[in-house]
Amino acid sequence: DIQMTQSPSSLSASVGDRVTITCQASEDINNYLNWFQQKPGKAPKLLIYDASYLATGVPSRFSGSGSGTHFTFTISSLQPEDIAIYYCQQYDNLLFTFGQGTKLEI
Amino acid sequence: QVQLVESGGGVVQPGRSLRLSCSASGFTFSHYGMHWVRQAPGKGLEWVAFISFDGTDIYYSDSLKGRFTVSRDNSKNTVYLQINSLRTEDTSMFYCARERFDPWGQGTLVTVSS
């Protein structure tokens, strides 16, 4: 199975900061990577698909990059409403795998 | 608007079975594959299963294969997840999601306890 390793597992930042989360795949997954945001008590929400494409309605301060095995998720200017847990997920094969999550706090 | 609503969760004893439902609206259900994903309390997300738009292709997590069965009824715009021989470690919120994991339902909580 493809393993996804996210880092850091938790992160504290200030409003306006640039925040970066990384996700490493155990093997080449091309660009088949999603990023999700999950707020407390809510279902996950798709933010980024195919590693770098913004999902519909998602603010442009969110972005993704990378290919192969190394991927990056960035919030260009952290807002209070961005407090959440963020997950990467690979879908290169038909056995989808999530990273362990990054808890973002202000 | 596109909406997914899960139901069927509850408190169940170990060893019993449960069938979860996910009712879809706001889109042509029969055109999309569907996923089930679970999340144990305070833990991360775990993909469970996928069923193709017509039900002919089905995939399960390797670690969960055997006790979980996904099915769908396109005439009812509903996808199902049958869970047999429930274990305490199956206690989770179960979510359904459309093919590209967008959107997700609000989840249904399954608690396995004697």
mmCIF file with all atom_site columns, C-alpha atoms in Angstrom, chain B:
data_model
loop_
_atom_site.group_PDB
_atom_site.id
_atom_site.type_symbol
_atom_site.label_atom_id
_atom_site.label_alt_id
_atom_site.label_comp_id
_atom_site.label_asym_id
_atom_site.label_entity_id
_atom_site.label_seq_id
_atom_site.pdbx_PDB_ins_code
_atom_site.Cartn_x
_atom_site.Cartn_y
_atom_site.Cartn_z
_atom_site.occupancy
_atom_site.B_iso_or_equiv
_atom_site.pdbx_formal_charge
_atom_site.auth_seq_id
_atom_site.auth_comp_id
_atom_site.auth_asym_id
_atom_site.auth_atom_id
_atom_site.pdbx_PDB_model_num
ATOM 1   C CA . GLN B 1 1   ? -27.679 21.985 -4.383  1.00 0.00 ? 1   GLN B CA 1
ATOM 2   C CA . VAL B 1 2   ? -25.644 18.813 -4.145  1.00 0.00 ? 2   VAL B CA 1
ATOM 3   C CA . GLN B 1 3   ? -26.395 17.063 -0.887  1.00 0.00 ? 3   GLN B CA 1
ATOM 4   C CA . LEU B 1 4   ? -25.473 13.768 0.742   1.00 0.00 ? 4   LEU B CA 1
ATOM 5   C CA . VAL B 1 5   ? -27.231 12.586 3.879   1.00 0.00 ? 5   VAL B CA 1
ATOM 6   C CA . GLU B 1 6   ? -26.075 9.536  5.806   1.00 0.00 ? 6   GLU B CA 1
ATOM 7   C CA . SER B 1 7   ? -28.265 7.542  8.165   1.00 0.00 ? 7   SER B CA 1
ATOM 8   C CA . GLY B 1 8   ? -28.403 4.216  9.926   1.00 0.00 ? 8   GLY B CA 1
ATOM 9   C CA . GLY B 1 9   ? -25.810 4.753  12.616  1.00 0.00 ? 9   GLY B CA 1
ATOM 10  C CA . GLY B 1 10  ? -26.383 4.125  16.292  1.00 0.00 ? 10  GLY B CA 1
ATOM 11  C CA . VAL B 1 11  ? -25.269 2.054  19.246  1.00 0.00 ? 11  VAL B CA 1
ATOM 12  C CA . VAL B 1 12  ? -24.837 -1.615 18.409  1.00 0.00 ? 12  VAL B CA 1
ATOM 13  C CA . GLN B 1 13  ? -23.452 -4.592 20.298  1.00 0.00 ? 13  GLN B CA 1
ATOM 14  C CA . PRO B 1 14  ? -20.234 -6.294 19.220  1.00 0.00 ? 14  PRO B CA 1
ATOM 15  C CA . GLY B 1 15  ? -20.840 -9.060 16.703  1.00 0.00 ? 15  GLY B CA 1
ATOM 16  C CA . ARG B 1 16  ? -24.022 -7.522 15.327  1.00 0.00 ? 16  ARG B CA 1
ATOM 17  C CA . SER B 1 17  ? -24.534 -6.068 11.851  1.00 0.00 ? 17  SER B CA 1
ATOM 18  C CA . LEU B 1 18  ? -25.548 -2.650 10.623  1.00 0.00 ? 18  LEU B CA 1
ATOM 19  C CA . ARG B 1 19  ? -26.473 -1.137 7.291   1.00 0.00 ? 19  ARG B CA 1
ATOM 20  C CA . LEU B 1 20  ? -25.675 2.500  6.671   1.00 0.00 ? 20  LEU B CA 1
ATOM 21  C CA . SER B 1 21  ? -27.385 4.533  3.965   1.00 0.00 ? 21  SER B CA 1
ATOM 22  C CA . CYS B 1 22  ? -26.331 7.642  2.070   1.00 0.00 ? 22  CYS B CA 1
ATOM 23  C CA . SER B 1 23  ? -29.084 9.460  0.224   1.00 0.00 ? 23  SER B CA 1
ATOM 24  C CA . ALA B 1 24  ? -28.062 11.798 -2.590  1.00 0.00 ? 24  ALA B CA 1
ATOM 25  C CA . SER B 1 25  ? -29.817 14.768 -4.137  1.00 0.00 ? 25  SER B CA 1
ATOM 26  C CA . GLY B 1 26  ? -29.043 17.716 -6.385  1.00 0.00 ? 26  GLY B CA 1
ATOM 27  C CA . PHE B 1 27  ? -27.127 15.768 -9.032  1.00 0.00 ? 27  PHE B CA 1
ATOM 28  C CA . THR B 1 28  ? -27.511 12.793 -11.363 1.00 0.00 ? 28  THR B CA 1
ATOM 29  C CA . PHE B 1 29  ? -26.620 10.080 -8.867  1.00 0.00 ? 29  PHE B CA 1
ATOM 30  C CA . SER B 1 30  ? -26.376 7.320  -11.470 1.00 0.00 ? 30  SER B CA 1
ATOM 31  C CA . HIS B 1 31  ? -23.477 9.152  -13.171 1.00 0.00 ? 31  HIS B CA 1
ATOM 32  C CA . TYR B 1 32  ? -21.128 9.110  -10.185 1.00 0.00 ? 32  TYR B CA 1
ATOM 33  C CA . GLY B 1 33  ? -19.141 6.640  -8.177  1.00 0.00 ? 33  GLY B CA 1
ATOM 34  C CA . MET B 1 34  ? -19.383 6.927  -4.403  1.00 0.00 ? 34  MET B CA 1
ATOM 35  C CA . HIS B 1 35  ? -17.015 6.444  -1.477  1.00 0.00 ? 35  HIS B CA 1
ATOM 36  C CA . TRP B 1 36  ? -17.352 5.548  2.182   1.00 0.00 ? 36  TRP B CA 1
ATOM 37  C CA . VAL B 1 37  ? -14.781 6.958  4.610   1.00 0.00 ? 37  VAL B CA 1
ATOM 38  C CA . ARG B 1 38  ? -14.648 6.492  8.374   1.00 0.00 ? 38  ARG B CA 1
ATOM 39  C CA . GLN B 1 39  ? -13.095 8.393  11.241  1.00 0.00 ? 39  GLN B CA 1
ATOM 40  C CA . ALA B 1 40  ? -12.644 6.974  14.725  1.00 0.00 ? 40  ALA B CA 1
ATOM 41  C CA . PRO B 1 41  ? -13.133 9.494  17.568  1.00 0.00 ? 41  PRO B CA 1
ATOM 42  C CA . GLY B 1 42  ? -10.173 11.853 17.690  1.00 0.00 ? 42  GLY B CA 1
ATOM 43  C CA . LYS B 1 43  ? -8.397  10.019 14.862  1.00 0.00 ? 43  LYS B CA 1
ATOM 44  C CA . GLY B 1 44  ? -7.689  10.565 11.190  1.00 0.00 ? 44  GLY B CA 1
ATOM 45  C CA . LEU B 1 45  ? -9.595  9.665  8.058   1.00 0.00 ? 45  LEU B CA 1
ATOM 46  C CA . GLU B 1 46  ? -9.666  6.099  6.739   1.00 0.00 ? 46  GLU B CA 1
ATOM 47  C CA . TRP B 1 47  ? -10.993 5.255  3.289   1.00 0.00 ? 47  TRP B CA 1
ATOM 48  C CA . VAL B 1 48  ? -13.341 2.265  3.414   1.00 0.00 ? 48  VAL B CA 1
ATOM 49  C CA . ALA B 1 49  ? -14.815 1.521  -0.003  1.00 0.00 ? 49  ALA B CA 1
ATOM 50  C CA . PHE B 1 50  ? -15.713 2.761  -3.468  1.00 0.00 ? 50  PHE B CA 1
ATOM 51  C CA . ILE B 1 51  ? -18.525 1.721  -5.791  1.00 0.00 ? 51  ILE B CA 1
ATOM 52  C CA . SER B 1 52  ? -18.648 2.787  -9.429  1.00 0.00 ? 52  SER B CA 1
ATOM 53  C CA . PHE B 1 53  ? -21.571 4.674  -10.967 1.00 0.00 ? 53  PHE B CA 1
ATOM 54  C CA . ASP B 1 54  ? -23.310 1.485  -12.062 1.00 0.00 ? 54  ASP B CA 1
ATOM 55  C CA . GLY B 1 55  ? -22.140 -0.772 -9.251  1.00 0.00 ? 55  GLY B CA 1
ATOM 56  C CA . THR B 1 56  ? -20.015 -2.988 -11.465 1.00 0.00 ? 56  THR B CA 1
ATOM 57  C CA . ASP B 1 57  ? -16.669 -1.968 -9.949  1.00 0.00 ? 57  ASP B CA 1
ATOM 58  C CA . ILE B 1 58  ? -16.174 -2.145 -6.197  1.00 0.00 ? 58  ILE B CA 1
ATOM 59  C CA . TYR B 1 59  ? -12.995 -1.617 -4.187  1.00 0.00 ? 59  TYR B CA 1
ATOM 60  C CA . TYR B 1 60  ? -12.319 -2.000 -0.475  1.00 0.00 ? 60  TYR B CA 1
ATOM 61  C CA . SER B 1 61  ? -9.513  -1.026 1.837   1.00 0.00 ? 61  SER B CA 1
ATOM 62  C CA . ASP B 1 62  ? -7.215  -4.035 2.157   1.00 0.00 ? 62  ASP B CA 1
ATOM 63  C CA . SER B 1 63  ? -7.379  -3.814 5.944   1.00 0.00 ? 63  SER B CA 1
ATOM 64  C CA . LEU B 1 64  ? -11.174 -3.834 5.994   1.00 0.00 ? 64  LEU B CA 1
ATOM 65  C CA . LYS B 1 65  ? -11.972 -6.306 3.261   1.00 0.00 ? 65  LYS B CA 1
ATOM 66  C CA . GLY B 1 66  ? -14.343 -9.057 4.327   1.00 0.00 ? 66  GLY B CA 1
ATOM 67  C CA . ARG B 1 67  ? -16.747 -7.500 6.804   1.00 0.00 ? 67  ARG B CA 1
ATOM 68  C CA . PHE B 1 68  ? -17.809 -4.498 4.730   1.00 0.00 ? 68  PHE B CA 1
ATOM 69  C CA . THR B 1 69  ? -20.074 -4.597 1.681   1.00 0.00 ? 69  THR B CA 1
ATOM 70  C CA . VAL B 1 70  ? -20.922 -1.558 -0.407  1.00 0.00 ? 70  VAL B CA 1
ATOM 71  C CA . SER B 1 71  ? -23.912 -1.479 -2.747  1.00 0.00 ? 71  SER B CA 1
ATOM 72  C CA . ARG B 1 72  ? -26.170 1.066  -4.399  1.00 0.00 ? 72  ARG B CA 1
ATOM 73  C CA . ASP B 1 73  ? -29.686 1.526  -5.711  1.00 0.00 ? 73  ASP B CA 1
ATOM 74  C CA . ASN B 1 74  ? -29.725 4.138  -8.445  1.00 0.00 ? 74  ASN B CA 1
ATOM 75  C CA . SER B 1 75  ? -33.537 4.133  -8.504  1.00 0.00 ? 75  SER B CA 1
ATOM 76  C CA . LYS B 1 76  ? -33.434 5.412  -4.908  1.00 0.00 ? 76  LYS B CA 1
ATOM 77  C CA . ASN B 1 77  ? -30.350 7.638  -5.275  1.00 0.00 ? 77  ASN B CA 1
ATOM 78  C CA . THR B 1 78  ? -28.837 5.768  -2.356  1.00 0.00 ? 78  THR B CA 1
ATOM 79  C CA . VAL B 1 79  ? -25.570 4.017  -1.572  1.00 0.00 ? 79  VAL B CA 1
ATOM 80  C CA . TYR B 1 80  ? -25.285 1.534  1.272   1.00 0.00 ? 80  TYR B CA 1
ATOM 81  C CA . LEU B 1 81  ? -22.579 0.135  3.524   1.00 0.00 ? 81  LEU B CA 1
ATOM 82  C CA . GLN B 1 82  ? -23.257 -3.162 5.235   1.00 0.00 ? 82  GLN B CA 1
ATOM 83  C CA . ILE B 1 83  ? -20.972 -3.879 8.186   1.00 0.00 ? 83  ILE B CA 1
ATOM 84  C CA . ASN B 1 84  ? -20.971 -7.361 9.679   1.00 0.00 ? 84  ASN B CA 1
ATOM 85  C CA . SER B 1 85  ? -19.428 -8.753 12.861  1.00 0.00 ? 85  SER B CA 1
ATOM 86  C CA . LEU B 1 86  ? -19.018 -5.301 14.336  1.00 0.00 ? 86  LEU B CA 1
ATOM 87  C CA . ARG B 1 87  ? -16.085 -4.743 16.693  1.00 0.00 ? 87  ARG B CA 1
ATOM 88  C CA . THR B 1 88  ? -15.500 -2.066 19.295  1.00 0.00 ? 88  THR B CA 1
ATOM 89  C CA . GLU B 1 89  ? -12.717 -0.681 17.091  1.00 0.00 ? 89  GLU B CA 1
ATOM 90  C CA . ASP B 1 90  ? -15.297 0.005  14.360  1.00 0.00 ? 90  ASP B CA 1
ATOM 91  C CA . THR B 1 91  ? -16.690 2.848  16.481  1.00 0.00 ? 91  THR B CA 1
ATOM 92  C CA . SER B 1 92  ? -16.446 5.741  14.049  1.00 0.00 ? 92  SER B CA 1
ATOM 93  C CA . MET B 1 93  ? -18.169 8.478  12.175  1.00 0.00 ? 93  MET B CA 1
ATOM 94  C CA . PHE B 1 94  ? -18.949 7.120  8.720   1.00 0.00 ? 94  PHE B CA 1
ATOM 95  C CA . TYR B 1 95  ? -19.068 9.556  5.804   1.00 0.00 ? 95  TYR B CA 1
ATOM 96  C CA . CYS B 1 96  ? -20.123 9.085  2.210   1.00 0.00 ? 96  CYS B CA 1
ATOM 97  C CA . ALA B 1 97  ? -18.549 11.227 -0.490  1.00 0.00 ? 97  ALA B CA 1
ATOM 98  C CA . ARG B 1 98  ? -19.074 11.661 -4.199  1.00 0.00 ? 98  ARG B CA 1
ATOM 99  C CA . GLU B 1 99  ? -16.565 10.284 -6.685  1.00 0.00 ? 99  GLU B CA 1
ATOM 100 C CA . ARG B 1 100 ? -13.880 13.010 -6.462  1.00 0.00 ? 100 ARG B CA 1
ATOM 101 C CA . PHE B 1 101 ? -14.411 13.332 -2.696  1.00 0.00 ? 101 PHE B CA 1
ATOM 102 C CA . ASP B 1 102 ? -16.488 16.414 -3.256  1.00 0.00 ? 102 ASP B CA 1
ATOM 103 C CA . PRO B 1 103 ? -18.825 16.853 -1.486  1.00 0.00 ? 103 PRO B CA 1
ATOM 104 C CA . TRP B 1 104 ? -19.149 14.785 1.678   1.00 0.00 ? 104 TRP B CA 1
ATOM 105 C CA . GLY B 1 105 ? -22.185 14.072 3.805   1.00 0.00 ? 105 GLY B CA 1
ATOM 106 C CA . GLN B 1 106 ? -22.386 15.142 7.428   1.00 0.00 ? 106 GLN B CA 1
ATOM 107 C CA . GLY B 1 107 ? -21.692 11.611 8.642   1.00 0.00 ? 107 GLY B CA 1
ATOM 108 C CA . THR B 1 108 ? -23.469 9.007  10.745  1.00 0.00 ? 108 THR B CA 1
ATOM 109 C CA . LEU B 1 109 ? -21.984 7.805  14.020  1.00 0.00 ? 109 LEU B CA 1
ATOM 110 C CA . VAL B 1 110 ? -21.605 4.113  14.694  1.00 0.00 ? 110 VAL B CA 1
ATOM 111 C CA . THR B 1 111 ? -20.840 3.160  18.304  1.00 0.00 ? 111 THR B CA 1
ATOM 112 C CA . VAL B 1 112 ? -20.043 -0.465 19.017  1.00 0.00 ? 112 VAL B CA 1
ATOM 113 C CA . SER B 1 113 ? -20.485 -1.238 22.683  1.00 0.00 ? 113 SER B CA 1
ATOM 114 C CA . SER B 1 114 ? -21.934 -3.897 24.902  1.00 0.00 ? 114 SER B CA 1
#
